[in-house]
Amino acid sequence: MTDQPRQQSDGQWHYVSDAPFDPYEEPAISAGQERYYMASQWRLMWWRFCDHRVAVVSAIFLAAIYFVALFAEFFAPYDLNERNPRAIYHPPQGIHLFHEGTFVGPFVYGRDYALNMETLKREYTVNRDIVHQLHFFCRGTPYRLFGVIDAERRLFCGAETAKIYLAGTDRLGRDMLSRIIHGARISLTIGLFGVAFSMLLGIAIGGMAGYFGGWVDYAVQRIIEVLQSIPTIPLWLALAAIMPVTWSPIAVYFAITIILGLLDWTGLARAVRSKLLALREEEFVMAAQLQGASPRRIISYHLIPNFMSHLIASATIAIPGMILGETALSFLGLGLRPPITSWGVLLNEAQNISAVVLYPWLMLPVVPVVLVILAFNFMGDGMRDAADPYSET
Amino acid sequence: MAGYIIKRIAAMVPTLLLTSFLIFIIIELPPGDYFESYLAELRASGELIDSAKIEFLRTEYGFDKPFLHRYWLWLTGMLHGDFGYSFEHERPVSELIGSRLFFTILLSFLTIIFTWIVAFPIAIYSATHKYSWGDYGLTFLGLLGIATPNFLLALVMMYAANVVFGVSIGGLMDPQFIGQPMSVEKFLSIGAHLVIPVIVIGTAGTAAMIRRIRANLLDELNKQYVVTARAKGVPPFRGLVKYPLRMSLNFFIADIGGILPAVISGAEVIAIVLSLETTGPLLIRALKTQDMYLAGSFLMLLAVLTVIGVLISDLLLAVLDPRIRLEGKALK
């Protein structure tokens, strides 16, 4: 910098620095920053999601539990309906590692069975002399994986004669742990299908309301208001009650997912609508309109991808409600019915007070319900934060 | 203000009409009607069929008429206080539901009060002790409350109450008081039996409310006027109560509209599990036997209750918060 102003070519006097000027010198960004600035939106979301540690743990937990549900036959020690009349209302057995001070690996103690002639209660007493070791990747009851692959390996089972019931048995002597693992299939997928269905409805209806506005918007708004003002459970009950008893279990399963989705789309439709109202004023929409794109194309190709991440996040938060809804419906006997096994159907068995008092392990299916719902909530929170990666935290 | 109230009440009419139509469609959906299943049952048990009576009821309630006509009859009947006839109980619906509806309202009301009493201090604590262990613990507890299926919570708590406090299991009062005139003992017995349902129904709503109030209060506490007040030496408690708390109070009222449908839903399920003499068990029975007028009128009354609850919360909000614009359109 010189201390005297100099006359420039335009005749004005300015102070001008003599130092050499390199236009590319200033924005020297580190490799990390560059990576950040060049990252795509989805990548940014991914990073933001990974910052949310509880959400990541929840996501891993959910992935694991879905994996177990997928290969339920392998992970469950017994078949879904395998009965053992000698072990009715068998209490859960604890896994031990040391027998009389020596390490023998995971095992359970045997039980002696006696029928109490006064109370007619089956009593199982721990017999510390019998040691049943757990065998891993052993041959259990043969099964067909996915209905095609014949297999008989299971994650663990007892020896030939010794039955192992880590979560106890029910009134027919069926292993609760196996039933919980098999039930996961239905309980975990019903929420996904229900949400998929409600997302479909929400995007279609909310999209129409937001894009067309006017009386379409007004009508949709009123319908949403009505649906949100009716208490859901009684309505679910009513819809579930009209299902003919003669329907096959599969039909009932799909009907329940549709019922769950049918009342749940309102929140999503609202979100879609308000986003669309804001976005349809943008210039890229006008450009598309001028090029003659149809409303359907504009909504689905130009508008929806803009807030898909938000939609996925809100859909995730809706899943726990559906899982609880199915559980409540099945618990009340209006949802799924045996032979379909879901966590709600299993809990239906624990409906009476005697189960709570005498056979509390019948309530064990509530543990996965609570864990899965917590995990979905945490993961949904993380996804919601990540859905808008440009915002400040 | 009066204009706003009238407008708000007028807006309820289309909502309720639409609701009633929806409910009527739902109760009409199952194939056949109550009489068909009833006749089949009678035939199966070989009993005599009084076909004249059934024909009379069929015509009386318009089962021979087309769908829209029946809807019209049902709707206009309700406006006259005729909620239809319960075929199973062989009594008019209005006789059946009177006292039960009262208990549903009582239960919902108490639950909302409970929700407030619990949510209010916890939310304030959580917001003022943001990210402390207490905040995390309470947040987690709240989430646990949302995640636990309430019917199971009800069963376990009912058992616990029986063991610890000796409250009899199920029902709204001890068995010896049923049918007795109201007395102090009966009143106390009802009170003792309402504790569990109120807590169980309230947990999920309480947790949700704590989360919302906490977020709102945090927003409010970050505003500049709070900083100014602190800088000028206003004591922390006064600085909290004087304005930020009052601002977040609005959400307290506004939240009724949000939690009321959930509370009534919860009340129905819990009532079935605990066999309370509220609308829940009657409703589920009616749904299972296709006793359509009973079920339909129930659903309708629940919807009306909810809409009125939301209306009250909106009106309270308008009174409490002068910033709420009564006229004009919503901002885009």
Coordinates of N, CA and C in Angstrom, one line a residue, chain A residues 222-223 225-235 237-239 241-242 277 280-281 324 327-328 331-334 347 350-353 356-357 363 366 369-370 373-374 377-378 381 384, chain B residues 14-16 18-19 22-23 26-27 29-31 140 143-144 146-149 151-152 155-156 158-159 169 211 261 264-266 268-269 272-273 283-284 287-288 299 302-303 306-307 332:
Chain A
R222 N -60.8 -30.0 5.1 CA -61.9 -30.4 6.0 C -61.8 -31.9 6.3
I223 N -61.5 -32.7 5.3 CA -61.5 -34.1 5.5 C -60.4 -34.5 6.6
E225 N -59.3 -32.5 8.9 CA -59.8 -32.1 10.2 C -60.7 -33.1 10.8
V226 N -61.6 -33.6 10.0 CA -62.6 -34.6 10.5 C -61.8 -35.8 11.0
L227 N -60.9 -36.3 10.2 CA -60.2 -37.5 10.5 C -59.4 -37.3 11.8
Q228 N -58.8 -36.2 11.9 CA -58.0 -35.9 13.1 C -58.8 -35.7 14.4
S229 N -60.1 -35.3 14.2 CA -60.9 -35.1 15.4 C -61.6 -36.3 15.9
I230 N -61.6 -37.4 15.1 CA -62.2 -38.6 15.7 C -61.1 -39.4 16.4
P231 N -61.4 -39.8 17.6 CA -60.4 -40.7 18.3 C -60.1 -41.9 17.5
T232 N -58.8 -42.2 17.3 CA -58.4 -43.2 16.4 C -58.8 -44.6 16.8
I233 N -58.5 -44.9 18.1 CA -58.7 -46.3 18.5 C -60.1 -46.8 18.3
P234 N -61.1 -46.0 18.7 CA -62.5 -46.5 18.4 C -62.8 -46.7 16.9
L235 N -62.2 -45.8 16.1 CA -62.4 -46.0 14.7 C -61.7 -47.2 14.1
L237 N -61.1 -49.8 15.9 CA -61.9 -50.9 16.3 C -63.1 -51.1 15.4
A238 N -63.7 -50.0 15.0 CA -64.9 -50.2 14.2 C -64.5 -50.8 12.8
L239 N -63.4 -50.3 12.3 CA -63.0 -50.8 11.0 C -62.6 -52.3 11.1
A241 N -63.6 -54.4 13.3 CA -64.8 -55.2 13.6 C -65.6 -55.6 12.3
I242 N -65.5 -54.8 11.3 CA -66.3 -55.1 10.1 C -65.7 -56.1 9.2
L277 N -47.3 -25.8 -1.1 CA -47.8 -24.4 -1.2 C -46.6 -23.5 -1.3
R280 N -44.5 -24.4 -4.9 CA -45.0 -24.2 -6.2 C -44.9 -22.8 -6.7
E281 N -44.5 -21.9 -5.8 CA -44.2 -20.5 -6.3 C -42.8 -20.4 -6.8
L324 N -47.8 -50.0 17.7 CA -48.7 -50.0 19.0 C -50.1 -50.3 18.6
T327 N -50.7 -53.8 18.0 CA -50.6 -54.5 19.3 C -51.9 -54.4 20.0
A328 N -52.4 -53.1 20.0 CA -53.7 -52.9 20.8 C -54.9 -53.6 20.2
F331 N -54.5 -57.3 20.8 CA -54.7 -57.5 22.2 C -56.2 -57.6 22.5
L332 N -57.0 -56.7 21.9 CA -58.4 -56.6 22.2 C -59.2 -57.7 21.4
G333 N -58.4 -58.5 20.6 CA -59.1 -59.6 19.8 C -59.7 -59.1 18.5
L334 N -59.5 -57.9 18.1 CA -60.1 -57.4 16.9 C -59.0 -57.3 15.7
L347 N -49.5 -61.1 23.3 CA -49.9 -60.3 24.5 C -51.3 -60.6 24.8
A350 N -51.8 -62.8 27.5 CA -51.4 -62.2 28.9 C -52.5 -61.3 29.4
Q351 N -53.7 -61.4 28.7 CA -54.7 -60.4 29.0 C -55.3 -60.5 30.4
N352 N -55.4 -61.7 30.9 CA -56.1 -61.8 32.2 C -55.1 -61.6 33.4
I353 N -55.7 -61.3 34.5 CA -54.8 -61.0 35.7 C -54.0 -62.2 36.1
V356 N -50.6 -62.2 34.8 CA -49.7 -61.2 35.5 C -49.2 -61.8 36.8
V357 N -50.1 -62.5 37.5 CA -49.7 -63.0 38.8 C -48.9 -64.3 38.7
M363 N -45.9 -62.0 29.6 CA -45.8 -60.5 29.2 C -44.5 -60.2 28.5
V366 N -43.7 -57.8 25.5 CA -43.8 -56.3 25.6 C -42.4 -55.8 25.5
V369 N -41.5 -55.0 22.0 CA -42.4 -53.9 21.6 C -41.8 -52.5 22.0
V370 N -41.5 -52.4 23.3 CA -40.9 -51.2 23.9 C -39.6 -50.8 23.2
I373 N -40.1 -49.6 19.6 CA -40.7 -48.3 19.5 C -39.7 -47.2 20.0
L374 N -39.0 -47.5 21.0 CA -38.0 -46.5 21.4 C -37.0 -46.3 20.3
N377 N -38.3 -44.2 17.6 CA -38.4 -42.8 18.0 C -37.1 -42.1 17.9
F378 N -36.1 -42.8 18.4 CA -34.7 -42.2 18.4 C -34.2 -42.0 17.0
D381 N -36.0 -39.2 15.3 CA -35.5 -37.9 15.7 C -34.2 -37.6 14.9
R384 N -35.0 -36.7 11.4 CA -35.7 -35.4 11.2 C -34.6 -34.3 11.3
Chain B
P14 N -70.2 -28.3 9.4 CA -69.8 -29.2 8.4 C -68.9 -30.4 8.8
T15 N -68.0 -30.0 9.8 CA -67.2 -31.1 10.3 C -68.0 -32.2 10.9
L16 N -69.0 -31.9 11.7 CA -69.7 -33.0 12.3 C -70.6 -33.7 11.3
L18 N -69.8 -34.3 8.2 CA -68.9 -35.2 7.5 C -68.5 -36.4 8.4
T19 N -68.3 -36.1 9.7 CA -68.0 -37.1 10.6 C -69.1 -38.1 10.7
L22 N -69.2 -40.3 7.6 CA -68.1 -41.3 7.7 C -68.5 -42.4 8.6
I23 N -69.0 -42.1 9.8 CA -69.3 -43.1 10.8 C -70.4 -44.0 10.2
I26 N -69.1 -46.5 7.9 CA -68.4 -47.6 8.5 C -69.3 -48.6 9.2
I27 N -70.4 -48.1 9.8 CA -71.2 -49.1 10.5 C -72.1 -49.8 9.5
L29 N -70.9 -50.8 6.6 CA -70.0 -51.6 5.7 C -70.1 -53.1 5.8
P30 N -70.2 -53.6 7.1 CA -70.3 -55.1 7.1 C -71.5 -55.6 6.4
P31 N -71.3 -56.7 5.7 CA -72.4 -57.3 5.0 C -73.5 -57.8 6.0
F140 N -36.1 -39.5 29.0 CA -36.1 -41.0 28.7 C -37.4 -41.6 29.3
L143 N -40.3 -41.0 27.1 CA -40.3 -41.8 25.9 C -40.7 -43.2 26.3
L144 N -40.3 -43.7 27.4 CA -40.7 -45.0 27.9 C -42.2 -45.1 28.0
I146 N -44.3 -43.4 26.3 CA -45.0 -43.4 25.0 C -44.8 -44.9 24.5
A147 N -43.7 -45.5 24.7 CA -43.4 -46.8 24.1 C -44.1 -47.9 24.7
T148 N -44.5 -47.8 26.0 CA -45.2 -49.0 26.6 C -46.6 -49.0 26.2
P149 N -47.1 -50.2 25.7 CA -48.5 -50.3 25.4 C -49.3 -50.0 26.7
F151 N -52.3 -50.8 27.6 CA -53.2 -51.8 28.2 C -52.4 -52.7 29.1
L152 N -51.1 -52.9 28.8 CA -50.3 -53.8 29.6 C -50.0 -53.1 30.9
L155 N -52.8 -53.4 33.2 CA -52.9 -54.7 33.9 C -51.9 -54.8 35.1
V156 N -50.7 -54.4 34.8 CA -49.7 -54.5 35.8 C -50.0 -53.6 37.0
M158 N -52.8 -52.4 37.9 CA -54.0 -52.9 38.6 C -53.6 -53.9 39.6
Y159 N -52.8 -54.8 39.2 CA -52.3 -55.9 40.1 C -51.5 -55.3 41.2
I169 N -59.9 -55.4 42.0 CA -59.4 -55.4 40.6 C -60.6 -55.1 39.6
R211 N -42.6 -32.8 26.2 CA -41.7 -32.5 25.1 C -42.0 -31.2 24.4
P261 N -58.3 -36.3 21.4 CA -58.6 -37.6 20.7 C -57.8 -38.8 21.3
I264 N -59.2 -39.8 24.7 CA -60.5 -40.6 24.6 C -60.2 -42.0 24.0
S265 N -59.3 -42.1 23.0 CA -58.9 -43.4 22.5 C -58.3 -44.2 23.6
G266 N -57.4 -43.7 24.4 CA -56.8 -44.4 25.5 C -57.8 -44.8 26.5
E268 N -60.9 -45.6 26.0 CA -61.7 -46.7 25.5 C -60.9 -48.0 25.8
V269 N -59.7 -48.0 25.4 CA -58.9 -49.3 25.5 C -58.7 -49.7 26.9
I272 N -61.7 -51.1 28.5 CA -62.0 -52.5 28.1 C -61.1 -53.4 29.0
V273 N -59.8 -53.1 29.1 CA -58.9 -53.9 29.9 C -59.4 -54.0 31.4
L283 N -69.0 -50.3 23.6 CA -68.7 -50.0 22.2 C -68.1 -51.3 21.5
I284 N -67.2 -51.9 22.2 CA -66.5 -53.1 21.5 C -67.5 -54.2 21.4
L287 N -69.7 -53.3 18.5 CA -69.0 -53.5 17.2 C -69.0 -55.0 16.8
K288 N -68.8 -55.8 17.8 CA -68.6 -57.2 17.5 C -70.0 -57.9 17.1
L299 N -69.8 -43.8 18.5 CA -68.7 -43.1 17.8 C -69.0 -41.6 17.6
L302 N -68.6 -39.7 20.7 CA -67.1 -39.4 21.0 C -66.6 -38.3 20.1
A303 N -67.0 -38.4 18.8 CA -66.5 -37.3 17.9 C -67.0 -36.0 18.4
T306 N -65.0 -34.7 21.3 CA -63.7 -34.2 20.9 C -63.8 -32.9 20.2
V307 N -64.8 -32.7 19.3 CA -64.9 -31.4 18.6 C -65.2 -30.3 19.6
K332 N -49.6 -17.0 4.6 CA -49.2 -18.0 3.7 C -47.8 -18.4 4.0

